[in-house]
Tab-separated table of C-alpha atoms and ligand atoms in Angstrom:
chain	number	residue	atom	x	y	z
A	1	UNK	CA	0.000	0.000	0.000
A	2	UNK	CA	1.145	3.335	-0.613
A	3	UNK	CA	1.751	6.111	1.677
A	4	UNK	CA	0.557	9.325	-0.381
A	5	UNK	CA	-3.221	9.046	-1.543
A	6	UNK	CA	-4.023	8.196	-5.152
A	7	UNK	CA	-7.356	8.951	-7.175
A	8	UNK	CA	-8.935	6.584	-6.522
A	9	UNK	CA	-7.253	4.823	-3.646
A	10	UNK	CA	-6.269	6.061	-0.027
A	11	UNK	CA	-2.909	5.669	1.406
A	12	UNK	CA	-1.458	4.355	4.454
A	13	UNK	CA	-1.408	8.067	6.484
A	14	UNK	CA	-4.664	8.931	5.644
A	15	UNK	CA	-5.966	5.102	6.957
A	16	UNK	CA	-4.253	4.949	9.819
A	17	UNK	CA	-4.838	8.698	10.701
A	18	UNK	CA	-8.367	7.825	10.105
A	19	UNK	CA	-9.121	4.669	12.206
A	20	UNK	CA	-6.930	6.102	14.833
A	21	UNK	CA	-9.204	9.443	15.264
A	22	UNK	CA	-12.419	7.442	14.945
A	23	UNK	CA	-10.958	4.779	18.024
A	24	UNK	CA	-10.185	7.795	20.463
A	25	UNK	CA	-13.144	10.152	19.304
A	26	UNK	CA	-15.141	6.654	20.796
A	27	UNK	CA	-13.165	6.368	23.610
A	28	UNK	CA	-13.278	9.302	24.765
A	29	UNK	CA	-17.028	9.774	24.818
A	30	UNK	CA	-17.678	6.517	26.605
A	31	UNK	CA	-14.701	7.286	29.018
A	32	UNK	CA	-16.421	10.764	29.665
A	33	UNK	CA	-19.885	9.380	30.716
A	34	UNK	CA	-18.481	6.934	32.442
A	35	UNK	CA	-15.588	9.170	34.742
A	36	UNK	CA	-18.822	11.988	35.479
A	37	UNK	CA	-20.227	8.826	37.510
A	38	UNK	CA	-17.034	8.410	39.544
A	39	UNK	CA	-17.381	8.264	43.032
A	40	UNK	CA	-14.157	10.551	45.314
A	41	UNK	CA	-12.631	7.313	46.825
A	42	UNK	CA	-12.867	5.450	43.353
A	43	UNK	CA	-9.367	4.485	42.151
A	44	UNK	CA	-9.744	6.228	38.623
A	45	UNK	CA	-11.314	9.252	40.163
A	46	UNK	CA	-7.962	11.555	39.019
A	47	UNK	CA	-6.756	8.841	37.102
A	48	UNK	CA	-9.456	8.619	34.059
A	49	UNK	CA	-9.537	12.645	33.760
A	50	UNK	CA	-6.367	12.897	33.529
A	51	UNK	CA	-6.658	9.807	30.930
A	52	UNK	CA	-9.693	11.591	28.814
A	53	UNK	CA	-7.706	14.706	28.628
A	54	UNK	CA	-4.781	14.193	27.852
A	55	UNK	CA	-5.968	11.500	24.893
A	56	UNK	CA	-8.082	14.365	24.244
A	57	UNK	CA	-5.178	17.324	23.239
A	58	UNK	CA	-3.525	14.019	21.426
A	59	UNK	CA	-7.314	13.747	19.224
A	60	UNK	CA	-7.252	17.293	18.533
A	61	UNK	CA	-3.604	17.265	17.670
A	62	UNK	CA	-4.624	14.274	14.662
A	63	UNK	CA	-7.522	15.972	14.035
A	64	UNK	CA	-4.943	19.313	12.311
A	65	UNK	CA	-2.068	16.923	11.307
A	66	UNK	CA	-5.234	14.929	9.159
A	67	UNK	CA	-6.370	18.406	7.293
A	68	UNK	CA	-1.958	19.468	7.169
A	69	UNK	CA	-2.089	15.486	5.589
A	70	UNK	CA	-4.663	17.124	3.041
A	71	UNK	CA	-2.748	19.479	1.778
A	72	UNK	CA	0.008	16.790	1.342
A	73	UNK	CA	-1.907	14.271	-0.426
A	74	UNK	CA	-5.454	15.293	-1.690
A	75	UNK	CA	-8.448	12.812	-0.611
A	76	UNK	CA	-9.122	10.376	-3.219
A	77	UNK	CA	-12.034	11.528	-5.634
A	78	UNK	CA	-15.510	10.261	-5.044
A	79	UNK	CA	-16.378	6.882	-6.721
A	80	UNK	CA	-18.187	7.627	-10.003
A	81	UNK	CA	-20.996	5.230	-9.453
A	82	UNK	CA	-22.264	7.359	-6.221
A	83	UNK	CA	-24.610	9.742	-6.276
A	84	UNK	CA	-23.741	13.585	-6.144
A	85	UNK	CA	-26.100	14.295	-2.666
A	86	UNK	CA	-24.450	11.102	-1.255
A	87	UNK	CA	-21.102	12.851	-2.132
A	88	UNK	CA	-22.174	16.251	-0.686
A	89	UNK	CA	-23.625	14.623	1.880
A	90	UNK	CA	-20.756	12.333	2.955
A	91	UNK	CA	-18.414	15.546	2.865
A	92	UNK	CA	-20.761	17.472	5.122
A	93	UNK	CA	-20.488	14.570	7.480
A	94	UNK	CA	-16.764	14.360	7.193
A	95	UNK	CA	-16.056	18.297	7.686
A	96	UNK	CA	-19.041	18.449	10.360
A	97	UNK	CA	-17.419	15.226	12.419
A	98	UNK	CA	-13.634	16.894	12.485
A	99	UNK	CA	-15.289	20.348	13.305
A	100	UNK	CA	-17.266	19.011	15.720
A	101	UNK	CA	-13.977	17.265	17.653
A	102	UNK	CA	-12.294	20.758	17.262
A	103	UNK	CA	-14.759	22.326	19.104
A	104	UNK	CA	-15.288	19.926	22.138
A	105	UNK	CA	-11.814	19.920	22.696
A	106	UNK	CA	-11.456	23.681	22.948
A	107	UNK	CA	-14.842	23.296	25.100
A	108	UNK	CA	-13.148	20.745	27.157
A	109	UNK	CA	-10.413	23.041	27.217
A	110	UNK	CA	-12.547	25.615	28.510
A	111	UNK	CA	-14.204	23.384	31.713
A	112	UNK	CA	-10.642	23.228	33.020
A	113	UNK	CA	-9.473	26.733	32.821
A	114	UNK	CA	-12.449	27.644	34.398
A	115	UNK	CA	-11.512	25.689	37.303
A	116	UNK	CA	-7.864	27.401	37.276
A	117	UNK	CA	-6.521	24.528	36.738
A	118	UNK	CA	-3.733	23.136	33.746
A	119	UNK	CA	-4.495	20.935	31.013
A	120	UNK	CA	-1.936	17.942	31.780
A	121	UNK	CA	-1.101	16.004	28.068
A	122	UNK	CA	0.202	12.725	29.643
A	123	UNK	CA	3.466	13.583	30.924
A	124	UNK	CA	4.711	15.499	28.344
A	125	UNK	CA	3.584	18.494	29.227
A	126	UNK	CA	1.618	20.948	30.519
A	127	UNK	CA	-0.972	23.541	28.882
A	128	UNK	CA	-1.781	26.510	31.344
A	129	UNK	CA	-4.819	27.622	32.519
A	130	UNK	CA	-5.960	31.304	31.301
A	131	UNK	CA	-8.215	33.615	32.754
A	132	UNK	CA	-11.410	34.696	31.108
A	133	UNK	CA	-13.581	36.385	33.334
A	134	UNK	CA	-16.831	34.604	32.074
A	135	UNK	CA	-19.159	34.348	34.504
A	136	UNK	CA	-20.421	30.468	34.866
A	137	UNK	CA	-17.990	29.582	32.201
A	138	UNK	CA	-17.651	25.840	33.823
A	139	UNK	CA	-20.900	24.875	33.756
A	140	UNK	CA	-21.593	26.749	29.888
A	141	UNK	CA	-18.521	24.752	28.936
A	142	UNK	CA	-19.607	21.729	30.078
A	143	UNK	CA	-23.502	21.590	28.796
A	144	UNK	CA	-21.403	22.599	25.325
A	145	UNK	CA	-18.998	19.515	25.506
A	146	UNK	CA	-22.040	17.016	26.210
A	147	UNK	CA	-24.085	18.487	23.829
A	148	UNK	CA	-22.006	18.565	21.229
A	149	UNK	CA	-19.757	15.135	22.075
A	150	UNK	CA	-23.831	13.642	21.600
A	151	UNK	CA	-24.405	15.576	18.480
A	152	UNK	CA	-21.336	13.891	17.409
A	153	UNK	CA	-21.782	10.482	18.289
A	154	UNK	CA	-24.958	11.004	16.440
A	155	UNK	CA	-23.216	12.300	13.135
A	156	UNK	CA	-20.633	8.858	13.637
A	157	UNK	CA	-24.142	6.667	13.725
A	158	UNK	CA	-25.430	7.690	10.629
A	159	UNK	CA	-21.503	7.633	8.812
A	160	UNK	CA	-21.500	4.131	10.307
A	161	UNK	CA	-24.645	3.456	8.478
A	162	UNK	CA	-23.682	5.071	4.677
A	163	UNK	CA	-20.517	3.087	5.160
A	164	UNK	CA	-22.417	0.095	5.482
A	165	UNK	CA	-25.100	0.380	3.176
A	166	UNK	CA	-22.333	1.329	1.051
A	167	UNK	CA	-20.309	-2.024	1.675
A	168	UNK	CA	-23.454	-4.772	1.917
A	169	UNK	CA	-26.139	-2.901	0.181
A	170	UNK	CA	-24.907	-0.846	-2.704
A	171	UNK	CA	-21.459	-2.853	-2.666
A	172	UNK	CA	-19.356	-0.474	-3.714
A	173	UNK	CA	-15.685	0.008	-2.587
A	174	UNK	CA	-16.556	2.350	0.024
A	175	UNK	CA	-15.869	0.759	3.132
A	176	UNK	CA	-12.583	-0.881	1.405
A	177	UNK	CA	-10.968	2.105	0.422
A	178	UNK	CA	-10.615	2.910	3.686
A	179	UNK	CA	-9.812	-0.288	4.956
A	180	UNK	CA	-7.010	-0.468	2.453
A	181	UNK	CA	-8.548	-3.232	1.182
A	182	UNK	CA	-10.045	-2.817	-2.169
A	183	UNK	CA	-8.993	-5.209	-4.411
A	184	UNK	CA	-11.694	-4.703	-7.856
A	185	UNK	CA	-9.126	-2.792	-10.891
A	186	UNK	CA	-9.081	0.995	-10.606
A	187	UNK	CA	-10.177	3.091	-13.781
A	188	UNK	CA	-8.846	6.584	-11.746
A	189	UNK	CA	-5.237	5.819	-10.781
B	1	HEM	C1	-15.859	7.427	15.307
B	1	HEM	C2	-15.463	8.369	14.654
B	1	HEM	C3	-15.241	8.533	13.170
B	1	HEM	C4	-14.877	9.711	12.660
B	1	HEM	C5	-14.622	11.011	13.445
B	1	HEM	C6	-14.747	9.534	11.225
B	1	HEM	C7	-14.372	10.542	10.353
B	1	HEM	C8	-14.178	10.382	9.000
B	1	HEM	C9	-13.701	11.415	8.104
B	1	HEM	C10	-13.347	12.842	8.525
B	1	HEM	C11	-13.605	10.866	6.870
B	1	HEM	C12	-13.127	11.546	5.587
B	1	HEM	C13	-11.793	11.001	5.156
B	1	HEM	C14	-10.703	11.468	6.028
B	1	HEM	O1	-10.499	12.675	6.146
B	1	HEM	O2	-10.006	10.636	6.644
B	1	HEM	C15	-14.038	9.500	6.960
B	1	HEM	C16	-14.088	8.612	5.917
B	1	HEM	C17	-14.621	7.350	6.001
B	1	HEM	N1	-15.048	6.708	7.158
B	1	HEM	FE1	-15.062	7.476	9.000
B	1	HEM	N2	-15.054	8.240	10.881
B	1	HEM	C18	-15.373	7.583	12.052
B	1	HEM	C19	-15.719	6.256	12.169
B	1	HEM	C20	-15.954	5.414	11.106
B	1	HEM	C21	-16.478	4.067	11.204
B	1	HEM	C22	-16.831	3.367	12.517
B	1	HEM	C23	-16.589	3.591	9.912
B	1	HEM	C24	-17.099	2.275	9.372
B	1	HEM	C25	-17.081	1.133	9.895
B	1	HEM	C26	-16.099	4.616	9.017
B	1	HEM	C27	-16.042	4.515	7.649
B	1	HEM	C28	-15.538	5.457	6.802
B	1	HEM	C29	-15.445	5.304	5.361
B	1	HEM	C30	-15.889	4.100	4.560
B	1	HEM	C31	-14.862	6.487	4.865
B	1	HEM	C32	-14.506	6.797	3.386
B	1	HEM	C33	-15.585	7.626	2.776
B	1	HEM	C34	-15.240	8.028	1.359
B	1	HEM	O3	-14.320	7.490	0.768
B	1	HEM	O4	-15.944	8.931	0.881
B	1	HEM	N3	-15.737	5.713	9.768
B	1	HEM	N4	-14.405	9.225	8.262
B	2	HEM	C1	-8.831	18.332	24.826
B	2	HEM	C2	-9.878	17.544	24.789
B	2	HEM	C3	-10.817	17.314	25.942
B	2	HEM	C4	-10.795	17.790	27.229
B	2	HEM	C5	-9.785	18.732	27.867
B	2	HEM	C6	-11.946	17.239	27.913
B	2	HEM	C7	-12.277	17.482	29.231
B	2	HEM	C8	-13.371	16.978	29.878
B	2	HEM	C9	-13.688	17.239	31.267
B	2	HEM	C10	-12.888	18.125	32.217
B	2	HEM	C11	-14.831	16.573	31.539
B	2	HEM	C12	-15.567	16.524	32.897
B	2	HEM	C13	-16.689	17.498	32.862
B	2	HEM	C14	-17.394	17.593	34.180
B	2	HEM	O1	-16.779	17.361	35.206
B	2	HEM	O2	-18.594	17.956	34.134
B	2	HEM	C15	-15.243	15.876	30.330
B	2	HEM	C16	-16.378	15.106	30.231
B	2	HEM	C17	-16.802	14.523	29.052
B	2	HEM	N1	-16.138	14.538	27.846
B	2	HEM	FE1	-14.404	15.473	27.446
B	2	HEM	N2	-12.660	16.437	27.023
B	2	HEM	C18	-11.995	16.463	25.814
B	2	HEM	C19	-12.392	15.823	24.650
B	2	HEM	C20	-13.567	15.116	24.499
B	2	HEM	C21	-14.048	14.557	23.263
B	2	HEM	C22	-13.360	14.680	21.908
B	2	HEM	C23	-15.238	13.950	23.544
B	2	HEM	C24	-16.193	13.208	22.624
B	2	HEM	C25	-15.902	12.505	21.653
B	2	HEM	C26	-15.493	14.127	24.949
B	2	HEM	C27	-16.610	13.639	25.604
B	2	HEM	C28	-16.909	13.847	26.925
B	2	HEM	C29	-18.134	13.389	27.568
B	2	HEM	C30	-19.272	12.625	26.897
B	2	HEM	C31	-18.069	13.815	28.896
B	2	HEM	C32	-19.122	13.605	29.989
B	2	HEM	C33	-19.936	14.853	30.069
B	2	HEM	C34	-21.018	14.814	31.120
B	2	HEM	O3	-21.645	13.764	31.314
B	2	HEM	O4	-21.235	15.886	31.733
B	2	HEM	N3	-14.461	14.842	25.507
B	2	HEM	N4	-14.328	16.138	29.336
């Protein structure tokens, strides 16, 4: 497999960027409902926080280095046998889902500097805490980041559906491309 995206075909970067986004993006939400619940003497009470962030800044950071990737090595073209609202519609999704991650990081962001406190990436380093002056900026923050990490999850349901519609219904190379896996000849290389 090649590294730098073809026509018709993605490359290594762009699959491996991409399954490794879509893993966290899911970890992270389940993680998140699941630390809220956390009882004080729980063993992961500090631990998964400091887990869900710092995976978190990581996310965002493959999040920019996938659009940098972009300018690298254009995404493949659409294949020729989908429809043109499937196509718009699959690169609203797309641009929607990385926006989406953007902005509940930055929210996320947001919920700790409102507490004064520093956003910890593993143990790398450290990103400091600012101070806005926003009155009831922890909870606003936080409705924001649930909100939107929902609105998200539900944008992922309905990508997980085209993709398999596309693979078992319409049987296209869809879900291959990505999987590296397509084997059928290429007319666009
Ligand atoms: C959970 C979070 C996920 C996110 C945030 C996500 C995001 C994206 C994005 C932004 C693209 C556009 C290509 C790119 O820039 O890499 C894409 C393509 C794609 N994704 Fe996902 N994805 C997720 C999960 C999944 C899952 C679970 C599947 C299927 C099992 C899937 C199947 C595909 C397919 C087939 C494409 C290629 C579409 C095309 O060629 O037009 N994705 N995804
Ligand atoms: C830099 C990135 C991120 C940071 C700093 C961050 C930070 C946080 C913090 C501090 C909380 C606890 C909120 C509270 O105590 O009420 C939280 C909860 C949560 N986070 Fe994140 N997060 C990040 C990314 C994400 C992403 C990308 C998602 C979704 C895919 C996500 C989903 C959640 C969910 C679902 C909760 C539980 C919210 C609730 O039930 O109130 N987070 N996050």
């Amino acid at each position: 497999m090649q590294l730098i995206d073809k026509q018709a075909r993605y490359g290594w970067v762009s699959i491996a960027l991409h399954w490794l986004i879509a893993l966290m993006t899911l970890a992270l939400f389940f993680s998140g409902l699941w630390m809220v619940d956390l009882g004080y003497y729980d063993a992961w009470y500090n631990r998964a926080p400091w887990w869900h962030k710092s995976v978190g800044v990581v996310l965002l950071a493959l999040v920019l280095i996938r659009w940098l990737w972009k300018l690298v090595s254009p995404t493949p073209l659409a294949i020729d046998t989908i429809e043109q609202w499937q196509q718009k519609a699959a690169h609203l999704a797309h641009f929607l889902m990385n926006m989406l991650i953007v902005v509940i990081c930055i929210a996320g962001y947001l919920i700790v500097t409102a507490k004064g406190q520093a956003l910890p990436v593993f143990d790398w380093l450290t990103i400091p805490a600012i101070s806005l002056n926003i009155a009831n900026l922890e909870n606003l923050a936080g409705e924001l980041h649930y909100l939107l990490a929902y609105l998200l999850m539900f944008i992922v349901c309905l990508h997980l559906a085209a993709a398999l519609i596309h693979h078992f219904v319409a049987k296209d190379d869809t879900l291959k491309r990505i999987l590296g896996l397509e084997k059928s000849p290429l007319t666009k290389e």
